[in-house]
XYZ file of C-alpha atoms in Angstrom:
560
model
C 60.550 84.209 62.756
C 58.223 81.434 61.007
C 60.231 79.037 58.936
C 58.992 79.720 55.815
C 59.973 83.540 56.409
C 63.741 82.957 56.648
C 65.492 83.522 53.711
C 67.143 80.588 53.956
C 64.392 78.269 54.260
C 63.444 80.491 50.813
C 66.063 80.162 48.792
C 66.731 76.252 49.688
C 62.533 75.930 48.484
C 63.165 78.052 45.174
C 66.282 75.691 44.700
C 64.213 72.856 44.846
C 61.216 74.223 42.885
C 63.864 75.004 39.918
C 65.392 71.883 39.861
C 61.646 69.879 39.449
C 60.652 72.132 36.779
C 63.905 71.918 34.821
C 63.640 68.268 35.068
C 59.763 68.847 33.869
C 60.385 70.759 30.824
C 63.519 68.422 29.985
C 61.920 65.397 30.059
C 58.633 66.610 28.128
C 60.588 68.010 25.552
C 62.393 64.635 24.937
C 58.994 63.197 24.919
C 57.710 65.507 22.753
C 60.738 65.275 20.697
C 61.361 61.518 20.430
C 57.417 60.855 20.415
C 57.509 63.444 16.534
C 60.276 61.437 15.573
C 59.110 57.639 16.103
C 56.280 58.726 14.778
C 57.547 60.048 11.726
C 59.328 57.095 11.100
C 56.355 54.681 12.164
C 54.195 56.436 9.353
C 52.596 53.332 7.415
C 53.403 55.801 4.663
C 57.115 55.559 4.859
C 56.609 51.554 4.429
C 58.355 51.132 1.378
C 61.044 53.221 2.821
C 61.406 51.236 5.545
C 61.975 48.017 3.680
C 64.348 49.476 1.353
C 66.195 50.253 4.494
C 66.335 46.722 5.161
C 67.408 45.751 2.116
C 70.293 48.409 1.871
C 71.540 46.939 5.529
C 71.867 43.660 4.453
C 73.525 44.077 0.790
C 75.369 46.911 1.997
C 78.907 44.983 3.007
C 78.426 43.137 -0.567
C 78.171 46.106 -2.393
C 81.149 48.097 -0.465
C 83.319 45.248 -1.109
C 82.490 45.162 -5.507
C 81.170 41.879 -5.419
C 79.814 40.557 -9.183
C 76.470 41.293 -10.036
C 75.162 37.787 -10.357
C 76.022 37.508 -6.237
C 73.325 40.307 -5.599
C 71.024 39.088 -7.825
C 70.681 35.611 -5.838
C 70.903 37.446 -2.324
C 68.000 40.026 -3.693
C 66.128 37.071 -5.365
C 66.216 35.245 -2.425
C 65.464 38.137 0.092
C 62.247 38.581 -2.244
C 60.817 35.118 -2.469
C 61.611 35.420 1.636
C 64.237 31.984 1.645
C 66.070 34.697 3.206
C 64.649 36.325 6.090
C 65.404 40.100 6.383
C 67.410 41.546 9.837
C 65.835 42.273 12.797
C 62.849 44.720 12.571
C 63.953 47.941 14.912
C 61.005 48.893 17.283
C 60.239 51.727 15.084
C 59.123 48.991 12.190
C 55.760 49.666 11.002
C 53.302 46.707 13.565
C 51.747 45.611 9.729
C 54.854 44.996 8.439
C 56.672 43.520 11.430
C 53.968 41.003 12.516
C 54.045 39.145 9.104
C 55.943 35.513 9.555
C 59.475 35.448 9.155
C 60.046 38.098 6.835
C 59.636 41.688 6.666
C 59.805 42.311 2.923
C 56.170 41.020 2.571
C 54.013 42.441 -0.656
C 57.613 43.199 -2.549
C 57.278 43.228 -6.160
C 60.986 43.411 -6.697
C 64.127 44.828 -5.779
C 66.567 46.761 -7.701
C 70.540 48.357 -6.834
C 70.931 51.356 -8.510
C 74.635 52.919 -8.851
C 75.940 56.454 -8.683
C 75.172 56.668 -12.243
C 71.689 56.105 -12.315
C 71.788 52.561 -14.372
C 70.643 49.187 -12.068
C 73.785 47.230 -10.712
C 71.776 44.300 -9.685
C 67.754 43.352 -8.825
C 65.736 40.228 -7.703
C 64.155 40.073 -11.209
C 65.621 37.131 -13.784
C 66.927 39.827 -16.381
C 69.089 41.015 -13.369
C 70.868 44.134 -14.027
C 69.360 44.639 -17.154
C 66.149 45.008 -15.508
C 63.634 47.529 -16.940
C 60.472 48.290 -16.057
C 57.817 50.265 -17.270
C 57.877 52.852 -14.435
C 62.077 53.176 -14.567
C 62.054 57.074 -15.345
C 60.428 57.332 -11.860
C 63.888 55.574 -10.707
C 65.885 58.786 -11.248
C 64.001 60.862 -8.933
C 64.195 58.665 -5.760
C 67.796 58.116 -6.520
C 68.644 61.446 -6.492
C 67.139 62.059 -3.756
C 68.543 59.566 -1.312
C 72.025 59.972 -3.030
C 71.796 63.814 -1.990
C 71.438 62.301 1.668
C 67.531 63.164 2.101
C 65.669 60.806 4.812
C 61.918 62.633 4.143
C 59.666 59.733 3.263
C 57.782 61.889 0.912
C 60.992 62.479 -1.216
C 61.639 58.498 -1.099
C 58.356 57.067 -1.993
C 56.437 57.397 -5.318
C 52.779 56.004 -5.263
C 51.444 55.033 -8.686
C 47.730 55.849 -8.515
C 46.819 52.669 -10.358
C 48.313 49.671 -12.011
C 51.397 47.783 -10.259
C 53.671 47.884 -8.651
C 51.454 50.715 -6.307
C 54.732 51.840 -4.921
C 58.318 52.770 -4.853
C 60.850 53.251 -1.771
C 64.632 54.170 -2.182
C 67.157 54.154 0.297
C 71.089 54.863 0.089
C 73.597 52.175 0.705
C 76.553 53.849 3.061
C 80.261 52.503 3.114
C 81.944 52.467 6.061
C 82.782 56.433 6.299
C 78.987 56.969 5.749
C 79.210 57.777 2.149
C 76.364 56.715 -0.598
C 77.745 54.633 -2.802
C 74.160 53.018 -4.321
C 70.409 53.124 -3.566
C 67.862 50.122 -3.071
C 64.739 50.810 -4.792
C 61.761 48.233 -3.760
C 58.579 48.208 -5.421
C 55.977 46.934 -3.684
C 52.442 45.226 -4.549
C 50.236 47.257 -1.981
C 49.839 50.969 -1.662
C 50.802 52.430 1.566
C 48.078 54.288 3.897
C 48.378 57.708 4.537
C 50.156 58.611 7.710
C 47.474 59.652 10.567
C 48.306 61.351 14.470
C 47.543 57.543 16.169
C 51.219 56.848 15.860
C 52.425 59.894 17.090
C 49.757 59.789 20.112
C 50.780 56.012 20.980
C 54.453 56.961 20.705
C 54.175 60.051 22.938
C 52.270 57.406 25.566
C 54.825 55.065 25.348
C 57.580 57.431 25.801
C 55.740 59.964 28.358
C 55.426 56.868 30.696
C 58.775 55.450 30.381
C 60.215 59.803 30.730
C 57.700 59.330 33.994
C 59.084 56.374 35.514
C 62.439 57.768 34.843
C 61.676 61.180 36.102
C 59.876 60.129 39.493
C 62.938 57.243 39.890
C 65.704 60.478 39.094
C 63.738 63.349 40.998
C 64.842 61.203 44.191
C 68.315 61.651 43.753
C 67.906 65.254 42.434
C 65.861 66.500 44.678
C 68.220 65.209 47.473
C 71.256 66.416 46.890
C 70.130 69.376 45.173
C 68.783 70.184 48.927
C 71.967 69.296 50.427
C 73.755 71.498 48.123
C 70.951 74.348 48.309
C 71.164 74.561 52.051
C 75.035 74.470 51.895
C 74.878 77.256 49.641
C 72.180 78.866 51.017
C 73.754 78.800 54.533
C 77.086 80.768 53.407
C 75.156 83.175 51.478
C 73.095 83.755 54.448
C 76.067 83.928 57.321
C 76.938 86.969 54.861
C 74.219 88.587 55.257
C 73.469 88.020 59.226
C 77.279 89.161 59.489
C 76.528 92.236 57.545
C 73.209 93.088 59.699
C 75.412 92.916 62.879
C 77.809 95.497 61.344
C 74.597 97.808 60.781
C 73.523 97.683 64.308
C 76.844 98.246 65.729
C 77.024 101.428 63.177
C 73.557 102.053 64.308
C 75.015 101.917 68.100
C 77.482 104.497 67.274
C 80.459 102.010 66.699
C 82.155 103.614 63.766
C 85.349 101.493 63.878
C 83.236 99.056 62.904
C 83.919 96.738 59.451
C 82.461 93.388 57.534
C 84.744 90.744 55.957
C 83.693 91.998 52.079
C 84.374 88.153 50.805
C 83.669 87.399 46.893
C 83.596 89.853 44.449
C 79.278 88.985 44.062
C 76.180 91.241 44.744
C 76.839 90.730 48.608
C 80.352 91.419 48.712
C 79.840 94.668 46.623
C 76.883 95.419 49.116
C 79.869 94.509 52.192
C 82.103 97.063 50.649
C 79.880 99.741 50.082
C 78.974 99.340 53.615
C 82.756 99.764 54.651
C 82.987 103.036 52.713
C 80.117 104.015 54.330
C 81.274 103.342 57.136
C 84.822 104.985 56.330
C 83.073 108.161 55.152
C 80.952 108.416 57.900
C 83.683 108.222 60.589
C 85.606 110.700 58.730
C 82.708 113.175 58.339
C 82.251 112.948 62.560
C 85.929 113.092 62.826
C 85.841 116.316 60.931
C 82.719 117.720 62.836
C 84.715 116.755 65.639
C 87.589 119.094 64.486
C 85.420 121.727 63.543
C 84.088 122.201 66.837
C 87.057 121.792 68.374
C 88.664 124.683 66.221
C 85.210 126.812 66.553
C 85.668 126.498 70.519
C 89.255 127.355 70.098
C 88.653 130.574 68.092
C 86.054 131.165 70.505
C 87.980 131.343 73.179
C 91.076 132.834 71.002
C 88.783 135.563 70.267
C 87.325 136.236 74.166
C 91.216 136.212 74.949
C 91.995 138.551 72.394
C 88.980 141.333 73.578
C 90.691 140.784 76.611
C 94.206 141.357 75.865
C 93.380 143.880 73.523
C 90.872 145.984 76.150
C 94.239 145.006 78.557
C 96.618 147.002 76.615
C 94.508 150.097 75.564
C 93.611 150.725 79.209
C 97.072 151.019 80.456
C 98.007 153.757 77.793
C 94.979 155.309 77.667
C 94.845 155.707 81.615
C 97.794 157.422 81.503
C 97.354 159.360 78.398
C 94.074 160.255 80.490
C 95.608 161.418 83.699
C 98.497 163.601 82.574
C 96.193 165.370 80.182
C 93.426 166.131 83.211
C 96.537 166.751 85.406
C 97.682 169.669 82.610
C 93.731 170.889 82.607
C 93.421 171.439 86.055
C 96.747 172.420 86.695
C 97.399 174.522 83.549
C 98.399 177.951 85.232
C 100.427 176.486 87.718
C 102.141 174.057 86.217
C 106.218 173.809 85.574
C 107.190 174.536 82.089
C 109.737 171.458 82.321
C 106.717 169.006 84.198
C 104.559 170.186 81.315
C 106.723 169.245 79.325
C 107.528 165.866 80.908
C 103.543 164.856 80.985
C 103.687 165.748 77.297
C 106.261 163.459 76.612
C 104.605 161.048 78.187
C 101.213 161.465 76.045
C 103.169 161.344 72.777
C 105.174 158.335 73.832
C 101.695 156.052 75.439
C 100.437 157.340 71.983
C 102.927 156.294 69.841
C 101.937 152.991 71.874
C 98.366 153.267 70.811
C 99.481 153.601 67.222
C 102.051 150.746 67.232
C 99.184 148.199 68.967
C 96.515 149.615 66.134
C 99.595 148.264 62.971
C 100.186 145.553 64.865
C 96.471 144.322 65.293
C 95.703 145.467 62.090
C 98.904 143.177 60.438
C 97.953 140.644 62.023
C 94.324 140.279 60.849
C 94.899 141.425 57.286
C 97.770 138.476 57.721
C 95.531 135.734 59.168
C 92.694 136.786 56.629
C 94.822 136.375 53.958
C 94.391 139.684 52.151
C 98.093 141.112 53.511
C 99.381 142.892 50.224
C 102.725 141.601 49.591
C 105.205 142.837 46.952
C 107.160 140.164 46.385
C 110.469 140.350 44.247
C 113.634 139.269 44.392
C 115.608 140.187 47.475
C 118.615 140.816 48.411
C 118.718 139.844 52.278
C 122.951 140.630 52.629
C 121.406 144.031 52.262
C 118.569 143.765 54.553
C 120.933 142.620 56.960
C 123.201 145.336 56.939
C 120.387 147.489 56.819
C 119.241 146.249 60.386
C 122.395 146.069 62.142
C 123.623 149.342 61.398
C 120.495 151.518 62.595
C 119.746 148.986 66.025
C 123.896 148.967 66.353
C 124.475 152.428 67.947
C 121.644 151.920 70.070
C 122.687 148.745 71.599
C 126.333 150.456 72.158
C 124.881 153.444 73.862
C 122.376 151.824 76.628
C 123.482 148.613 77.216
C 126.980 148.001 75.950
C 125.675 144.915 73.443
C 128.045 143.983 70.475
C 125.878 144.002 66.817
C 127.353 141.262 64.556
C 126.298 140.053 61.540
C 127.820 136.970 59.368
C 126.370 136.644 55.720
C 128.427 134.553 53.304
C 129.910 135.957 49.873
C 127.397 135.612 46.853
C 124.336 135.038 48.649
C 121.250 134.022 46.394
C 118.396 136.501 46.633
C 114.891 135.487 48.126
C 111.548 136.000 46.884
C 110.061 138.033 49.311
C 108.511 141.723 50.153
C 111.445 143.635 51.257
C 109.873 145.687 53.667
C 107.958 142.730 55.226
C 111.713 141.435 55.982
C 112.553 144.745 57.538
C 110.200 144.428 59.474
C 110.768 140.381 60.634
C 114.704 141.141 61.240
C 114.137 144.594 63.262
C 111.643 142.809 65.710
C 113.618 139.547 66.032
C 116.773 142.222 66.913
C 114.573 144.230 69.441
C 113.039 141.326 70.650
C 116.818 140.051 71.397
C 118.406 143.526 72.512
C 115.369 143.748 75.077
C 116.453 140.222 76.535
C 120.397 140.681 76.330
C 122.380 142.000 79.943
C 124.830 144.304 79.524
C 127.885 143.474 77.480
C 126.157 141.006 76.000
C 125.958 139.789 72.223
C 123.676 139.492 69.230
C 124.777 137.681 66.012
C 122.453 137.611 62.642
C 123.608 135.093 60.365
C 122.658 134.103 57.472
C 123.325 130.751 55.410
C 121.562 128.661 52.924
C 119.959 125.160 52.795
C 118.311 122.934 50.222
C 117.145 125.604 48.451
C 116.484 128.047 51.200
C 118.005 130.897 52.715
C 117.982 130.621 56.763
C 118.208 133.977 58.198
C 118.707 133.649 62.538
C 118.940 136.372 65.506
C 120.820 135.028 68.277
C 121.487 136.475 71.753
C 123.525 135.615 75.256
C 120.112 136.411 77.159
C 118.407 134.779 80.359
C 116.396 132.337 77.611
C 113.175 130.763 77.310
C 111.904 127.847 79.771
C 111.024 124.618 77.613
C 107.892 124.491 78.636
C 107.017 127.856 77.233
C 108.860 127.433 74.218
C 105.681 126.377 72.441
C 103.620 129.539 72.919
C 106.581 132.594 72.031
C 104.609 133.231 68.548
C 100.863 133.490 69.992
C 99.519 136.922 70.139
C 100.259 138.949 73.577
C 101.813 135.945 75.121
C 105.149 137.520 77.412
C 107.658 135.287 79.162
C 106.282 135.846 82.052
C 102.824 136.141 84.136
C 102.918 139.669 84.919
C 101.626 142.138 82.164
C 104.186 144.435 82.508
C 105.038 146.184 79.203
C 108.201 147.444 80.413
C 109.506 143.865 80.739
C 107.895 142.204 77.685
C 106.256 144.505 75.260
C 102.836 144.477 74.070
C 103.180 140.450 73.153
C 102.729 140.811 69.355
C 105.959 141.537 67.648
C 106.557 137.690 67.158
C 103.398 136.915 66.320
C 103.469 139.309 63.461
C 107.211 137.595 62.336
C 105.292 134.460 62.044
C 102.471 135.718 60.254
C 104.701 137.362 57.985
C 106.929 134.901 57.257
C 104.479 132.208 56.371
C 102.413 134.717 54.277
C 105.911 134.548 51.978
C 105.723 131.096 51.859
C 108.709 130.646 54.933
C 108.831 128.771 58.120
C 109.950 130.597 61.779
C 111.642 128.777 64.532
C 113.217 128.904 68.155
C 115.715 127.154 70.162
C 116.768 128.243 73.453
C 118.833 127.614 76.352
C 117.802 128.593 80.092
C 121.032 130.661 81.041
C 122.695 130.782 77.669
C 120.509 132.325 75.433
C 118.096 132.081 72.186
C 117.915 131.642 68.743
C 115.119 132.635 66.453
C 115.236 132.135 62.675
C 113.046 131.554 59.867
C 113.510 130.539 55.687
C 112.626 131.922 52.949
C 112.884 130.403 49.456
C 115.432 131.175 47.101
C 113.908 133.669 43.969
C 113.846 131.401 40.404
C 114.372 133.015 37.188
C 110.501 134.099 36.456
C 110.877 136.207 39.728
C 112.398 139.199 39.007
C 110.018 141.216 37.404
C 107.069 139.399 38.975
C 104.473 140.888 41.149
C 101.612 138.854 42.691
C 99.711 139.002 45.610
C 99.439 136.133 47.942
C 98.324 132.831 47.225
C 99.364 133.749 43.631
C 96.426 136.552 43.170
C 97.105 139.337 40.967
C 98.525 142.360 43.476
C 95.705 145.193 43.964
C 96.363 148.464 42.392
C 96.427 150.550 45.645
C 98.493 148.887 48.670
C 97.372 149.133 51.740
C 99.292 151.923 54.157
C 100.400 148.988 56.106
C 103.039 150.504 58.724
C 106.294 148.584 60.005
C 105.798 147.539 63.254
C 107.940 148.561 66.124
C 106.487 145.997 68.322
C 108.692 144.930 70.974
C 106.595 141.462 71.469
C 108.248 138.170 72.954
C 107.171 135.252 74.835
């Protein structure tokens, strides 16, 4: 990159260039300044001014201190007749009035101390302060003028167009805290000229080649450090940036962890941070891509497995339904009355099947979907309970000798749920259990509440669940084992439906288990407030649809 491209060789030059033309402008507006000003004063017709001045300086202490009148009448007398000279003429003096020999207060007609109060307190004329001349009444004007604090020539100078004395200049005499306390008026013999630009011209010379000097001897120094300093500052400003670029390219390489040090709350450091939130964002946005296709290739497949395990299950039943009913075509005539009736049995039961895997499907999705109808109200689930156990009870007597026993404590709290959905949870968790219970075994439903909740479990003395397929006993047509065998494990969807079910009431399911010992399945539900009882709402807190879906209570006899 050429040197004059970089941008810190840039901003280091527009440093620079700043600098010189601040330095510029200052010093010609001092000049120009300081030139009006000297000039002003300089002004051959501020003259009489000028000398009044004088005066004032030198009478002033006598004056301050209230010295007689006859003491300022000598000192004026004498500063007239020039036996005394006047102070030192300041470089501003007017050149005519300064080259004169020895005195400055050439061409003075006389010199008069006027007080406060307008009446003469001493002058270099004989009659001292009873001095009057003709042109007094002009007096009052220049007094009051330079007792009011004006320094305008024009306001202390009167010019008499003919006759003597051709002018009159006032000053004020100050005190020490800078206060008028009396004015010099001088009248002098000569009129003043009237002021022309050749004094302003020769002052601006004089002081545009002294600013000059001083400017070239300064713009050393300045120019200088005020590089050292520009590069200095240009150099951090710039690491910023370069560090910033490199972040961009290793975002631009795919490097999302990638961050800049944000610094100084300035333009760059703004620029730094809304790069990191960029940055942030951006990783986000692929992390949630990510996720997305991840759970798109999931369903994916979780929909290929389910056409599969649902084309699985329908071809068992319907093979069978299939076969008996050609086997009762053919074989109508000649066919037992009790084998007839055997083969029908066996149609109406694989049927029933059919039906149960339609619900069970058809729960499911409505479940996932999120358009289950739920009637949720308060419930009572000692009820429920007792419900359960006493139809599955006689059963579990009858075919496999297993004891039914329940434990719900006294004054349970009821639950906001859909009682029918809860049927439907505790009659598959007790089939599930009765399936996987030997003989003489034992299942206990229990009930007990917790921070809020109400914990409802199933437990059995079965053969249990391995750990390692603990994980998987609520996915759809999962079974315990890797044979398909209905007989064994069901259709693998009752516990899937008890976990859509119970979430869709706003509960939580879980298992534990023990190879050898047995499981436990439970799941919450949370206890009903005071606003539930005559509440209906859907779920998700929409408004309940008029007409309820026919959804049937599943018989599934599911379990990992």
């Amino acid at each position: 990159m050429p040197l004059f491209g970089r941008l810190r060789t840039q901003l280091i030059l527009s440093h620079l260039i700043a600098i010189a033309f601040t330095l510029v402008a200052m010093v010609a507006a001092v000049v120009l300044i300081a030139g009006s000003w000297v000039a002003r004063q300089q002004s051959t017709f501020s003259e009489p001014t000028q000398q009044a001045r004088l005066v004032a300086a030198e009478i002033g202490p006598l004056v301050a201190r209230g010295n007689d009148s006859t003491d300022l009448n000598v000192v004026l007398r004498l500063l007239v007749s020039g036996d005394i000279n006047a102070p030192v003429v300041p470089f501003w003096t007017p050149p005519a009035a300064s080259a004169r020999t020895g005195n400055a207060l050439s061409d003075v007609a006389y010199v008069v101390v006027v007080g406060p109060d307008g009446q003469p307190l001493a002058s270099s004329d004989p009659s001292g302060s009873s001095f009057s001349p003709p042109e007094r009444d002009h007096w009052d004007s220049l007094v009051h003028a330079a007792l009011g604090g004006s320094l305008d020539p024009h306001q202390l100078v009167w010019i008499q167009s003919s006759g003597q004395p051709a002018a009159l200049g006032a000053y004020p005499v100050l005190d020490e805290k800078g206060q008028p306390i009396a004015v010099v008026v001088v009248a002098t013999r000569v009129r003043p000229a009237p002021a022309t630009g050749s004094g302003f011209w020769r002052s601006l010379v004089v002081f545009g080649a002294a600013s000059a000097a001083l400017l070239a001897a300064a713009s050393l120094f300045a120019l200088l450090s005020a590089g050292i300093v520009g590069y200095f500052l240009s150099r951090r400003l710039v690491k910023r940036l370069e560090r910033l670029g490199r972040g961009v390219e290793a975002l631009a390489a795919g490097d999302l962890s990638q961050r800049v040090e944000a610094g100084p709350p300035d333009e760059v450091g703004q620029l730094a941070r809304r790069f990191n939130l960029m940055a942030e964002r951006l990783a986000t946005t692929v992390a949630e891509l990510a996720s997305a296709k991840d759970h798109a290739e999931t369903a994916l497949h979780a929909k290929r497995e389910l056409v599969a395990n649902v084309s699985h299950e329908l071809r068992t039943p319907l093979a069978l339904i299939r076969g008996h009913v050609e086997a009762l075509h053919l074989h109508r005539r000649d066919v037992d009355p009790r084998l007839q009736q055997e083969y029908l049995a066996i149609v109406a039961r694989e049927t029933d099947n059919l039906s149960r895997l339609i619900d069970d499907l058809f729960a499911l999705s409505t479940a996932e979907a999120g358009t289950l109808s739920l009637d949720l109200e308060p419930v009572s689930l000692a009820e429920v309970v007792a419900d359960v156990s006493d139809s599955i009870r006689p059963l579990a007597q009858r075919e496999r000798q297993i004891a039914v026993v329940t434990a719900v404590p006294p004054d349970l709290p009821a639950v906001r749920a859909d009682r029918r959905r809860v049927v439907q949870i505790l009659g598959n968790l007790t089939r599930n259990a009765l399936r996987h219970t030997p003989e003489g075994g034992l299942i206990a439903l229990q009930v007990e509440r917790e921070d809020g909740q109400i914990i409802v479990s199933v437990e059995d003395t079965g053969e249990g669940i391995p750990p390692d397929r603990l994980p998987r006993v609520f996915e759809r047509f999962y079974r315990g084992d890797d044979a398909r065998d209905r007989a064994s494990g069901g259709m693998g969807l009752g516990l899937a439906i008890v976990r859509e079910l119970v979430e869709a009431m706003g509960g939580e399911v879980a298992v534990e288990s023990v190879v050898g010992q047995g499981s436990r399945f439970s799941f919450r539900l949370p206890i009903a407030g005071e606003n539930d009882l005559l509440e209906r709402v859907g779920v998700a807190g929409l408004p309940r649809q008029q007409t309820e879906l026919d959804a049937q209570q599943s018989g599934s006899q599911g379990r990992a």
